[in-house]
Amino acid sequence: MSLSGACAIAGVYEHPTRWAPDKTEFQIMAESAKGALDDAGLAIGDVDALFGASMTMGAMGIVELAEYLNLKPNYIDGTNIGGSSFVAHCTHAAAAIHAGLCDVALVLYGSTAASTAMAIGTGMGHGTRNAWESFQSPYGMTTVGSYAMVAQLHMEKYGTKPEQLAEIAVTMRRHAGLNPAAKMRAPITVDDVLSSRLISAPLHLLDCCIISDGGGAIVVTSMERARDLKKKPVQILGCGESVCHQEIGAPDLLTMGARQAGERAFAMAGVQRSDIDLAMVYDSFTITVLSTLENLGFCEVGEGGDFVSGGRIGLGGELPVNLDGGGLSNNHPGMRGIFLVIEATKQLRGECGDRQVKDAKLAVAHGTGGTLGVAHSGATLILGVD
Amino acid sequence: MAETPELVHPQVYASWETRGYWEGAGRGELVLQRCLSCGTVQHKPRGVCASCLSGDIEHFVASGRGTVYTFTVTHQNMVPPFAAACPYVMAYVQTEEGPRVLTHIVGCDPADVRIGMAVVADYQPQQRTDGEQFAVVRFRPAD
């Protein structure tokens, strides 16, 4: 039997905190675990598989997390491929459950990036004793700088305009205004984005994600078991993973991991791009959204500027994107892939109030980890409800 | 806008695999690798060919000429010494030999940098206490 449709998201929880100086990462994860298990109608004793990643967990971090939660799971996976990790964890969990290695998987994330003043976007570029990193470290590579080089190339090659990137930020803020939990809710305009200060040209301050604390949890189980639980199961219909890097030195910076991962996920799910009701894509920066939508196949590479214009990616548009307000306005604790799956799940269960996409049946979630212009990972999930 | 402020680049560290590149830079040469088995030219340097895994690799001195593939004018980097050097131009340069190298564009107003612009390698020797003769490779507009 195919993996497609064999497993489901049975419970989700987005931690409400955006500022948690009084909490630790593991505490946020544990509180999120409680939330997601309650959502599913399960208890911690039902969990036999643990998945997790964070900005500070070390090589044995997943074992420490198991200890913190007093769990002795049959299956553990601390894969850390950046912000996309949790999307990949759902895939790994589904595969392990489908193979009979475990039954109920808990995927966890927690972060205190904001309250511990972690410099996520513009604090890289330290000297390093790592010989491989020495090809970057002399040059002051920043996260935003690597994405800015992708934006610059896109603009040069296809005439993409700063106004088009800005519209993405404006749309995410509009969605955040409909999400009571979002950190930044006051409306902004294209002019606000373009007149905000340049961080790494051509990206302005408001082209960049915010920094917050936060966390979340997801419960994955078999479709068979999920049917008997509290909430409507959200089926995992397709999945895919990928990495993009410098290759032998000549990568096309406009090809994202979303291409390889997305193609596999759509093929597995057996659905078309036009069937998708909403997309949750990692929006570290405005360019990330544009390039992800191109690489997922919603338009050709080069057409992204036009695609994101005219309200198409807003609520009520042809392909609503990031209904929670995304990393640009809702929350961004450093690795926000988990929120893509959480919001997609809530949308497919019809629980999103003012920001609900009407009759949403099919969603794509795509996480990007690392940095587009240097090396990154991609993980795609196609989720659906009957 | 003023010319990019002179920045003293952080110290680099070489492994056995990458030493040829940094020593070459120290001599004022852009050193790349070629696989003697399949002909692949690669960067960053490795002990094996990243196309066919052959260990039969040679170093060669590239022309040092290239064009700007893409770039960003960095206005914010909170880490010293970059914080004081903003705005600086970080770029990928497409070398004549094929690989794209991460670098800085120096010797011109950041506002004048364009994709496709012809550039040549420029070397900043490192002041070091470990005896290594390394330099950081930047590029400047070709004359």
Short mmCIF file of C-alpha atoms in Angstrom, two decimals:
data_model
loop_
_atom_site.label_atom_id
_atom_site.label_comp_id
_atom_site.label_asym_id
_atom_site.label_seq_id
_atom_site.Cartn_x
_atom_site.Cartn_y
_atom_site.Cartn_z
CA MET A 1 0.00 0.00 0.00
CA SER A 2 1.24 3.46 -0.89
CA LEU A 3 2.32 5.92 1.78
CA SER A 4 -0.08 8.42 0.22
CA GLY A 5 -3.11 8.67 2.49
CA ALA A 6 -1.83 6.05 4.94
CA CYS A 7 -1.11 8.54 7.74
CA ALA A 8 -2.63 11.71 9.08
CA ILE A 9 -2.02 14.77 11.17
CA ALA A 10 -4.18 14.02 14.19
CA GLY A 11 -3.36 16.97 16.41
CA VAL A 12 -1.62 20.34 16.21
CA TYR A 13 -0.78 23.21 18.53
CA GLU A 14 0.80 26.58 17.90
CA HIS A 15 2.19 27.96 21.14
CA PRO A 16 0.65 31.39 21.72
CA THR A 17 3.82 32.98 23.05
CA ARG A 18 5.76 35.47 20.95
CA TRP A 19 7.97 36.61 23.87
CA ALA A 20 8.94 34.11 26.55
CA PRO A 21 11.89 35.29 28.67
CA ASP A 22 10.50 33.10 31.48
CA LYS A 23 10.55 29.85 29.46
CA THR A 24 13.11 27.44 28.02
CA GLU A 25 12.99 25.83 24.59
CA PHE A 26 12.14 22.43 26.06
CA GLN A 27 9.42 23.98 28.21
CA ILE A 28 7.82 25.54 25.14
CA MET A 29 8.07 22.16 23.39
CA ALA A 30 6.48 20.36 26.35
CA GLU A 31 3.63 22.86 26.61
CA SER A 32 3.12 22.51 22.86
CA ALA A 33 3.12 18.71 23.16
CA LYS A 34 0.33 18.95 25.72
CA GLY A 35 -1.62 21.21 23.39
CA ALA A 36 -1.29 18.96 20.35
CA LEU A 37 -2.08 15.77 22.31
CA ASP A 38 -5.16 17.43 23.82
CA ASP A 39 -6.15 18.52 20.32
CA ALA A 40 -5.90 14.89 19.13
CA GLY A 41 -7.54 13.41 22.21
CA LEU A 42 -4.37 11.52 23.12
CA ALA A 43 -2.11 11.48 26.17
CA ILE A 44 1.68 11.58 26.48
CA GLY A 45 1.59 7.85 27.31
CA ASP A 46 0.32 7.15 23.79
CA VAL A 47 3.44 8.63 22.19
CA ASP A 48 5.98 6.08 20.95
CA ALA A 49 7.96 8.21 18.48
CA LEU A 50 9.72 11.52 19.10
CA PHE A 51 10.85 14.06 16.51
CA GLY A 52 12.29 17.48 17.25
CA ALA A 53 14.77 20.19 16.37
CA SER A 54 15.64 23.69 17.56
CA MET A 55 18.20 26.45 17.09
CA THR A 56 20.26 25.28 20.07
CA MET A 57 19.78 21.51 20.41
CA GLY A 58 23.13 19.77 20.04
CA ALA A 59 24.13 16.43 18.59
CA MET A 60 22.39 14.52 21.41
CA GLY A 61 19.59 17.05 21.74
CA ILE A 62 16.80 14.68 20.85
CA VAL A 63 17.89 12.32 23.64
CA GLU A 64 17.91 15.22 26.10
CA LEU A 65 14.42 16.15 24.90
CA ALA A 66 13.24 12.57 25.49
CA GLU A 67 14.64 12.79 29.01
CA TYR A 68 12.97 16.14 29.65
CA LEU A 69 9.63 14.64 28.60
CA ASN A 70 10.38 11.34 30.37
CA LEU A 71 9.69 9.51 27.12
CA LYS A 72 11.21 6.19 26.03
CA PRO A 73 10.10 6.14 22.41
CA ASN A 74 10.55 3.26 19.99
CA TYR A 75 11.56 5.67 17.26
CA ILE A 76 13.56 8.90 17.48
CA ASP A 77 14.61 11.39 14.83
CA GLY A 78 16.44 14.63 15.55
CA THR A 79 16.98 15.55 11.91
CA ASN A 80 17.93 19.21 11.67
CA ILE A 81 17.91 20.59 8.14
CA GLY A 82 16.98 24.11 9.24
CA GLY A 83 13.52 25.62 9.29
CA SER A 84 12.09 22.92 7.06
CA SER A 85 12.97 20.19 9.59
CA PHE A 86 9.46 19.75 10.97
CA VAL A 87 7.89 19.33 7.55
CA ALA A 88 10.45 16.58 6.92
CA HIS A 89 9.74 15.13 10.39
CA CYS A 90 6.10 14.62 9.39
CA THR A 91 7.27 12.71 6.32
CA HIS A 92 9.70 10.62 8.36
CA ALA A 93 7.01 9.96 10.94
CA ALA A 94 4.52 8.86 8.30
CA ALA A 95 7.10 6.53 6.73
CA ALA A 96 8.00 5.01 10.09
CA ILE A 97 4.35 4.55 11.09
CA HIS A 98 3.54 3.06 7.68
CA ALA A 99 6.47 0.65 8.09
CA GLY A 100 5.12 -0.47 11.44
CA LEU A 101 8.02 0.95 13.47
CA CYS A 102 5.83 3.18 15.65
CA ASP A 103 2.25 4.29 16.10
CA VAL A 104 1.94 7.81 17.50
CA ALA A 105 4.60 10.38 16.60
CA LEU A 106 5.13 13.71 18.32
CA VAL A 107 6.93 16.45 16.36
CA LEU A 108 8.21 19.31 18.53
CA TYR A 109 9.73 22.76 18.17
CA GLY A 110 10.48 25.51 20.66
CA SER A 111 12.54 28.68 20.57
CA THR A 112 13.39 31.73 22.61
CA ALA A 113 15.18 33.46 19.74
CA ALA A 114 13.67 36.88 20.47
CA SER A 115 14.01 37.00 24.24
CA THR A 116 17.58 35.72 24.11
CA ALA A 117 18.40 38.28 21.37
CA MET A 118 19.57 35.66 18.90
CA ALA A 119 20.74 37.43 15.71
CA ILE A 120 19.02 35.25 13.14
CA GLY A 121 19.17 37.31 10.00
CA THR A 122 22.12 39.63 10.18
CA GLY A 123 24.45 38.14 12.75
CA MET A 124 26.31 35.55 10.75
CA GLY A 125 29.75 35.86 9.25
CA HIS A 126 31.94 35.14 12.25
CA GLY A 127 35.46 33.97 11.80
CA THR A 128 35.51 30.21 12.01
CA ARG A 129 38.01 27.41 12.38
CA ASN A 130 35.98 25.34 9.93
CA ALA A 131 37.89 25.04 6.65
CA TRP A 132 34.73 24.58 4.58
CA GLU A 133 33.07 27.65 6.13
CA SER A 134 36.23 29.65 5.50
CA PHE A 135 34.99 30.15 1.96
CA GLN A 136 32.10 32.19 3.43
CA SER A 137 33.26 33.61 6.71
CA PRO A 138 35.71 36.21 5.31
CA TYR A 139 32.86 37.80 3.40
CA GLY A 140 30.32 38.55 6.09
CA MET A 141 27.62 36.35 4.62
CA THR A 142 24.30 36.99 6.37
CA THR A 143 21.05 35.09 6.03
CA VAL A 144 19.36 38.11 4.49
CA GLY A 145 22.37 38.73 2.23
CA SER A 146 22.16 35.28 0.70
CA TYR A 147 18.48 35.74 -0.11
CA ALA A 148 19.13 39.27 -1.36
CA MET A 149 21.51 37.89 -3.99
CA VAL A 150 18.71 35.64 -5.23
CA ALA A 151 16.33 38.61 -5.37
CA GLN A 152 18.90 40.72 -7.25
CA LEU A 153 19.37 37.96 -9.83
CA HIS A 154 15.63 37.50 -10.24
CA MET A 155 15.14 41.23 -10.80
CA GLU A 156 17.97 41.42 -13.31
CA LYS A 157 16.93 38.35 -15.25
CA TYR A 158 13.15 38.76 -15.27
CA GLY A 159 12.47 42.40 -14.47
CA THR A 160 10.85 41.53 -11.15
CA LYS A 161 10.05 44.74 -9.28
CA PRO A 162 10.57 45.70 -5.63
CA GLU A 163 6.86 46.61 -5.60
CA GLN A 164 5.99 43.00 -6.43
CA LEU A 165 8.09 41.67 -3.58
CA ALA A 166 6.55 44.31 -1.33
CA GLU A 167 3.05 43.13 -2.17
CA ILE A 168 3.94 39.78 -0.61
CA ALA A 169 4.80 41.48 2.68
CA VAL A 170 1.62 43.56 2.50
CA THR A 171 -0.48 40.43 1.92
CA MET A 172 1.10 38.54 4.82
CA ARG A 173 0.41 41.52 7.08
CA ARG A 174 -3.21 41.62 5.95
CA HIS A 175 -3.55 37.95 6.90
CA ALA A 176 -1.86 38.59 10.25
CA GLY A 177 -4.50 41.25 10.90
CA LEU A 178 -7.08 38.45 10.73
CA ASN A 179 -5.08 36.28 13.17
CA PRO A 180 -5.52 37.37 16.80
CA ALA A 181 -2.31 35.53 17.80
CA ALA A 182 -0.06 37.27 15.23
CA LYS A 183 2.73 39.50 16.50
CA MET A 184 2.52 42.24 13.84
CA ARG A 185 -1.06 43.08 12.88
CA ALA A 186 -1.16 46.74 11.87
CA PRO A 187 -1.72 47.07 8.10
CA ILE A 188 1.19 48.15 5.91
CA THR A 189 1.37 49.42 2.33
CA VAL A 190 3.73 48.80 -0.56
CA ASP A 191 5.17 52.26 0.09
CA ASP A 192 5.81 51.34 3.74
CA VAL A 193 7.86 48.35 2.59
CA LEU A 194 9.80 50.31 -0.02
CA SER A 195 10.52 53.18 2.35
CA SER A 196 11.69 50.91 5.17
CA ARG A 197 15.48 50.83 5.43
CA LEU A 198 17.58 48.61 3.19
CA ILE A 199 19.04 45.67 5.12
CA SER A 200 20.76 43.96 2.20
CA ALA A 201 19.80 45.44 -1.15
CA PRO A 202 17.33 44.89 -2.73
CA LEU A 203 15.66 43.61 0.47
CA HIS A 204 14.23 46.17 2.91
CA LEU A 205 13.43 45.72 6.59
CA LEU A 206 9.81 44.86 5.77
CA ASP A 207 10.91 42.28 3.19
CA CYS A 208 12.34 40.34 6.15
CA CYS A 209 10.64 38.05 8.62
CA ILE A 210 10.18 39.24 12.17
CA ILE A 211 11.91 37.61 15.13
CA SER A 212 9.79 36.14 17.91
CA ASP A 213 9.79 33.38 20.47
CA GLY A 214 7.46 30.47 19.93
CA GLY A 215 6.98 26.82 19.26
CA GLY A 216 4.54 24.17 18.29
CA ALA A 217 3.72 20.51 18.09
CA ILE A 218 2.20 18.04 15.65
CA VAL A 219 0.84 14.55 16.28
CA VAL A 220 1.10 12.10 13.37
CA THR A 221 -0.53 8.68 13.42
CA SER A 222 -2.00 6.13 11.04
CA MET A 223 -5.15 7.09 9.17
CA GLU A 224 -6.79 4.08 10.74
CA ARG A 225 -6.12 5.31 14.26
CA ALA A 226 -6.72 8.97 13.40
CA ARG A 227 -10.29 8.20 12.33
CA ASP A 228 -11.16 7.29 15.92
CA LEU A 229 -9.60 10.42 17.46
CA LYS A 230 -11.10 13.76 18.44
CA LYS A 231 -10.47 15.85 15.33
CA LYS A 232 -11.02 15.34 11.63
CA PRO A 233 -7.87 13.59 10.30
CA VAL A 234 -5.78 15.58 7.84
CA GLN A 235 -4.26 13.07 5.47
CA ILE A 236 -0.65 13.14 4.35
CA LEU A 237 -1.13 12.63 0.62
CA GLY A 238 2.30 13.51 -0.73
CA CYS A 239 5.77 14.32 0.53
CA GLY A 240 9.19 15.17 -0.79
CA GLU A 241 12.59 16.40 0.38
CA SER A 242 15.62 17.91 -1.27
CA VAL A 243 18.81 19.89 -0.79
CA CYS A 244 20.35 22.61 -2.96
CA HIS A 245 23.94 23.75 -2.50
CA GLN A 246 26.94 25.12 -4.31
CA GLU A 247 27.45 21.89 -6.25
CA ILE A 248 30.85 22.03 -7.99
CA GLY A 249 30.64 25.80 -7.89
CA ALA A 250 27.99 26.81 -10.40
CA PRO A 251 24.46 26.43 -9.05
CA ASP A 252 21.51 28.25 -10.59
CA LEU A 253 20.44 30.34 -7.63
CA LEU A 254 16.88 30.55 -8.94
CA THR A 255 16.39 26.78 -8.62
CA MET A 256 15.13 25.95 -5.16
CA GLY A 257 14.73 22.73 -3.25
CA ALA A 258 11.01 23.31 -3.73
CA ARG A 259 11.34 22.06 -7.31
CA GLN A 260 12.64 18.56 -6.55
CA ALA A 261 10.66 18.11 -3.33
CA GLY A 262 7.49 19.58 -4.82
CA GLU A 263 7.55 17.44 -7.94
CA ARG A 264 7.81 14.29 -5.84
CA ALA A 265 5.09 15.39 -3.44
CA PHE A 266 2.62 16.31 -6.18
CA ALA A 267 3.35 13.07 -8.06
CA MET A 268 2.79 10.98 -4.92
CA ALA A 269 -0.44 12.78 -4.09
CA GLY A 270 -1.65 12.52 -7.68
CA VAL A 271 -3.02 16.06 -7.64
CA GLN A 272 -2.49 19.11 -9.84
CA ARG A 273 -1.34 22.57 -8.81
CA SER A 274 -4.76 23.88 -9.83
CA ASP A 275 -6.37 21.52 -7.28
CA ILE A 276 -4.61 23.23 -4.36
CA ASP A 277 -6.82 25.46 -2.19
CA LEU A 278 -4.06 27.12 -0.15
CA ALA A 279 -0.30 27.16 0.18
CA MET A 280 1.77 27.52 3.33
CA VAL A 281 5.32 28.38 2.25
CA TYR A 282 8.31 29.43 4.28
CA ASP A 283 8.52 33.23 4.12
CA SER A 284 11.85 34.10 5.66
CA PHE A 285 11.90 36.93 3.13
CA THR A 286 9.52 38.10 0.43
CA ILE A 287 11.76 36.60 -2.27
CA THR A 288 11.44 33.19 -0.59
CA VAL A 289 7.69 33.18 -1.25
CA LEU A 290 8.05 34.27 -4.87
CA SER A 291 10.76 31.74 -5.66
CA THR A 292 9.02 28.92 -3.78
CA LEU A 293 5.76 29.39 -5.68
CA GLU A 294 7.72 29.32 -8.95
CA ASN A 295 9.66 26.22 -8.01
CA LEU A 296 6.58 24.40 -6.69
CA GLY A 297 5.21 24.86 -10.21
CA PHE A 298 2.39 27.36 -9.59
CA CYS A 299 3.98 29.48 -12.32
CA GLU A 300 7.12 29.40 -14.45
CA VAL A 301 10.44 30.64 -13.10
CA GLY A 302 10.45 34.33 -13.97
CA GLU A 303 6.68 34.77 -13.73
CA GLY A 304 6.59 35.00 -9.95
CA GLY A 305 6.43 38.79 -9.90
CA ASP A 306 3.20 38.83 -11.84
CA PHE A 307 1.87 35.77 -10.03
CA VAL A 308 2.05 37.36 -6.57
CA SER A 309 0.46 40.60 -7.82
CA GLY A 310 -3.16 41.67 -7.95
CA GLY A 311 -4.27 39.90 -4.81
CA ARG A 312 -3.78 36.38 -6.17
CA ILE A 313 -2.01 35.11 -3.03
CA GLY A 314 -4.33 36.86 -0.57
CA LEU A 315 -7.37 35.45 1.19
CA GLY A 316 -10.09 35.34 -1.49
CA GLY A 317 -7.47 35.11 -4.25
CA GLU A 318 -6.69 32.25 -6.58
CA LEU A 319 -4.00 30.75 -4.31
CA PRO A 320 -4.14 32.11 -0.75
CA VAL A 321 -0.69 31.89 0.84
CA ASN A 322 0.29 31.93 4.52
CA LEU A 323 -3.08 32.68 6.05
CA ASP A 324 -1.63 32.99 9.55
CA GLY A 325 0.49 35.95 8.50
CA GLY A 326 3.62 33.88 8.04
CA GLY A 327 7.08 34.62 9.33
CA LEU A 328 6.80 38.09 7.88
CA SER A 329 4.07 39.05 10.38
CA ASN A 330 2.78 36.22 12.61
CA ASN A 331 5.84 34.68 14.24
CA HIS A 332 9.37 33.69 13.35
CA PRO A 333 11.34 32.00 16.12
CA GLY A 334 14.10 30.95 13.68
CA MET A 335 12.76 27.68 12.26
CA ARG A 336 9.11 28.17 11.43
CA GLY A 337 8.43 25.10 9.26
CA ILE A 338 6.21 23.58 11.95
CA PHE A 339 3.74 26.46 11.66
CA LEU A 340 3.25 25.74 7.94
CA VAL A 341 1.87 22.31 8.80
CA ILE A 342 -0.10 23.56 11.81
CA GLU A 343 -1.90 26.33 9.89
CA ALA A 344 -2.52 24.07 6.86
CA THR A 345 -4.08 21.51 9.21
CA LYS A 346 -6.30 24.08 10.93
CA GLN A 347 -7.39 25.47 7.56
CA LEU A 348 -8.29 22.00 6.28
CA ARG A 349 -10.28 21.40 9.48
CA GLY A 350 -12.09 24.70 8.94
CA GLU A 351 -11.05 26.22 12.28
CA CYS A 352 -9.55 29.52 11.14
CA GLY A 353 -12.37 32.03 11.64
CA ASP A 354 -11.82 35.33 9.82
CA ARG A 355 -8.84 33.99 7.87
CA GLN A 356 -10.47 30.70 6.85
CA VAL A 357 -10.14 29.70 3.19
CA LYS A 358 -13.67 28.65 2.19
CA ASP A 359 -14.13 24.91 1.59
CA ALA A 360 -10.39 24.18 1.83
CA LYS A 361 -9.79 20.52 0.97
CA LEU A 362 -6.21 20.42 -0.29
CA ALA A 363 -3.14 22.29 0.92
CA VAL A 364 0.56 22.33 0.16
CA ALA A 365 3.13 23.14 2.84
CA HIS A 366 6.70 23.80 1.82
CA GLY A 367 9.51 24.50 4.21
CA THR A 368 12.89 25.95 3.29
CA GLY A 369 15.82 25.53 5.68
CA GLY A 370 19.19 27.22 5.54
CA THR A 371 19.81 29.98 3.03
CA LEU A 372 18.73 30.16 -0.59
CA GLY A 373 21.89 31.72 -1.95
CA VAL A 374 24.30 29.34 -0.21
CA ALA A 375 22.82 25.97 0.74
CA HIS A 376 19.32 25.01 1.72
CA SER A 377 16.93 22.14 2.25
CA GLY A 378 13.37 21.80 1.08
CA ALA A 379 10.52 19.69 2.41
CA THR A 380 7.03 19.51 0.92
CA LEU A 381 3.80 18.02 2.23
CA ILE A 382 0.51 17.76 0.39
CA LEU A 383 -2.31 17.53 2.92
CA GLY A 384 -5.96 16.87 2.34
CA VAL A 385 -9.33 16.12 3.89
CA ASP A 386 -12.23 14.14 2.49
CA MET B 1 28.11 57.18 -1.88
CA ALA B 2 31.71 56.66 -0.80
CA GLU B 3 33.91 53.84 -2.00
CA THR B 4 33.48 50.61 -0.04
CA PRO B 5 35.39 51.10 3.23
CA GLU B 6 38.49 48.94 3.47
CA LEU B 7 37.68 45.89 5.52
CA VAL B 8 40.19 43.58 7.13
CA HIS B 9 38.67 40.19 6.41
CA PRO B 10 38.50 37.62 9.23
CA GLN B 11 41.19 34.94 9.31
CA VAL B 12 40.61 31.87 7.22
CA TYR B 13 41.52 28.31 8.15
CA ALA B 14 42.80 25.74 5.70
CA SER B 15 42.41 21.99 5.80
CA TRP B 16 44.73 19.75 3.80
CA GLU B 17 42.11 19.82 1.04
CA THR B 18 41.75 23.60 0.87
CA ARG B 19 45.37 24.63 1.49
CA GLY B 20 46.17 24.91 -2.23
CA TYR B 21 43.50 27.57 -2.68
CA TRP B 22 44.64 29.75 0.22
CA GLU B 23 48.33 29.40 -0.51
CA GLY B 24 47.59 30.33 -4.12
CA ALA B 25 45.70 33.41 -2.98
CA GLY B 26 48.71 34.28 -0.82
CA ARG B 27 50.81 34.31 -4.02
CA GLY B 28 48.20 36.46 -5.79
CA GLU B 29 46.71 33.60 -7.78
CA LEU B 30 43.17 32.26 -8.06
CA VAL B 31 43.65 28.50 -7.74
CA LEU B 32 40.91 26.09 -8.81
CA GLN B 33 40.84 22.30 -9.14
CA ARG B 34 40.46 20.05 -12.17
CA CYS B 35 39.75 16.32 -12.19
CA LEU B 36 42.31 14.47 -14.31
CA SER B 37 39.85 11.64 -14.74
CA CYS B 38 36.70 13.39 -15.99
CA GLY B 39 37.81 17.00 -16.52
CA THR B 40 35.41 18.58 -13.98
CA VAL B 41 36.57 21.97 -12.75
CA GLN B 42 35.39 22.46 -9.18
CA HIS B 43 35.25 24.91 -6.29
CA LYS B 44 35.24 24.70 -3.29
CA PRO B 45 38.34 22.49 -3.23
CA ARG B 46 38.00 18.85 -2.18
CA GLY B 47 40.22 15.80 -1.92
CA VAL B 48 38.07 14.05 -4.50
CA CYS B 49 36.28 15.00 -7.70
CA ALA B 50 32.69 15.90 -6.83
CA SER B 51 31.51 14.52 -10.17
CA CYS B 52 33.18 11.09 -10.30
CA LEU B 53 34.85 10.68 -6.86
CA SER B 54 38.26 10.20 -8.46
CA GLY B 55 41.13 11.24 -6.21
CA ASP B 56 43.19 12.25 -9.22
CA ILE B 57 42.88 16.02 -8.84
CA GLU B 58 45.17 18.83 -9.96
CA HIS B 59 45.28 22.45 -8.90
CA PHE B 60 45.65 25.08 -11.61
CA VAL B 61 45.95 28.84 -11.71
CA ALA B 62 42.80 30.37 -13.14
CA SER B 63 42.77 33.61 -15.11
CA GLY B 64 41.34 35.61 -12.22
CA ARG B 65 38.88 37.16 -14.63
CA GLY B 66 35.12 36.89 -14.37
CA THR B 67 31.78 38.66 -14.30
CA VAL B 68 29.41 39.51 -11.48
CA TYR B 69 26.77 36.73 -11.36
CA THR B 70 24.77 38.41 -8.60
CA PHE B 71 25.42 40.65 -5.62
CA THR B 72 23.95 42.48 -2.66
CA VAL B 73 24.92 45.75 -1.08
CA THR B 74 24.95 44.85 2.61
CA HIS B 75 23.63 47.66 4.79
CA GLN B 76 23.30 45.69 8.02
CA ASN B 77 25.56 43.06 9.51
CA MET B 78 25.84 43.19 13.28
CA VAL B 79 29.11 41.25 13.46
CA PRO B 80 32.51 42.96 13.61
CA PRO B 81 34.42 43.75 11.45
CA PHE B 82 31.57 43.86 8.95
CA ALA B 83 29.36 46.19 10.99
CA ALA B 84 31.83 49.05 10.48
CA ALA B 85 32.33 48.23 6.80
CA CYS B 86 28.68 48.62 5.74
CA PRO B 87 27.72 49.21 3.03
CA TYR B 88 29.86 46.52 1.43
CA VAL B 89 29.23 44.51 -1.71
CA MET B 90 28.99 40.74 -1.35
CA ALA B 91 28.80 38.90 -4.66
CA TYR B 92 29.14 35.70 -6.57
CA VAL B 93 31.62 36.07 -9.42
CA GLN B 94 31.32 33.79 -12.41
CA THR B 95 34.93 32.88 -13.24
CA GLU B 96 36.01 32.31 -16.83
CA GLU B 97 36.78 28.72 -15.90
CA GLY B 98 33.25 27.96 -14.71
CA PRO B 99 32.92 27.97 -10.93
CA ARG B 100 31.21 30.83 -9.15
CA VAL B 101 33.06 32.11 -6.12
CA LEU B 102 31.64 34.00 -3.17
CA THR B 103 33.53 37.25 -2.76
CA HIS B 104 33.41 41.00 -2.24
CA ILE B 105 33.49 43.61 -4.99
CA VAL B 106 35.93 46.36 -4.03
CA GLY B 107 37.50 49.37 -5.70
CA CYS B 108 34.29 51.05 -6.81
CA ASP B 109 31.18 52.75 -5.49
CA PRO B 110 28.70 50.02 -4.38
CA ALA B 111 26.05 51.89 -6.36
CA ASP B 112 28.00 51.23 -9.57
CA VAL B 113 28.09 47.42 -9.26
CA ARG B 114 26.00 45.64 -11.89
CA ILE B 115 25.26 42.01 -12.74
CA GLY B 116 27.42 41.04 -15.72
CA MET B 117 30.12 43.58 -14.89
CA ALA B 118 33.66 42.43 -15.80
CA VAL B 119 35.88 41.99 -12.76
CA VAL B 120 39.37 40.77 -11.88
CA ALA B 121 40.66 39.12 -8.74
CA ASP B 122 42.23 41.29 -6.05
CA TYR B 123 44.05 39.83 -3.06
CA GLN B 124 44.19 41.03 0.54
CA PRO B 125 47.12 39.33 2.32
CA GLN B 126 46.29 38.31 5.89
CA GLN B 127 48.30 39.49 8.87
CA ARG B 128 48.75 36.23 10.75
CA THR B 129 50.76 34.92 13.67
CA ASP B 130 50.81 31.27 12.53
CA GLY B 131 53.25 31.79 9.65
CA GLU B 132 50.69 31.00 6.95
CA GLN B 133 50.90 33.13 3.79
CA PHE B 134 47.19 33.33 3.01
CA ALA B 135 45.15 36.05 1.31
CA VAL B 136 41.41 36.67 0.88
CA VAL B 137 40.24 36.90 -2.73
CA ARG B 138 38.07 39.87 -3.64
CA PHE B 139 37.31 41.22 -7.10
CA ARG B 140 37.48 44.74 -8.53
CA PRO B 141 36.22 46.20 -11.79
CA ALA B 142 38.36 45.17 -14.78
CA ASP B 143 40.24 48.07 -16.35
#
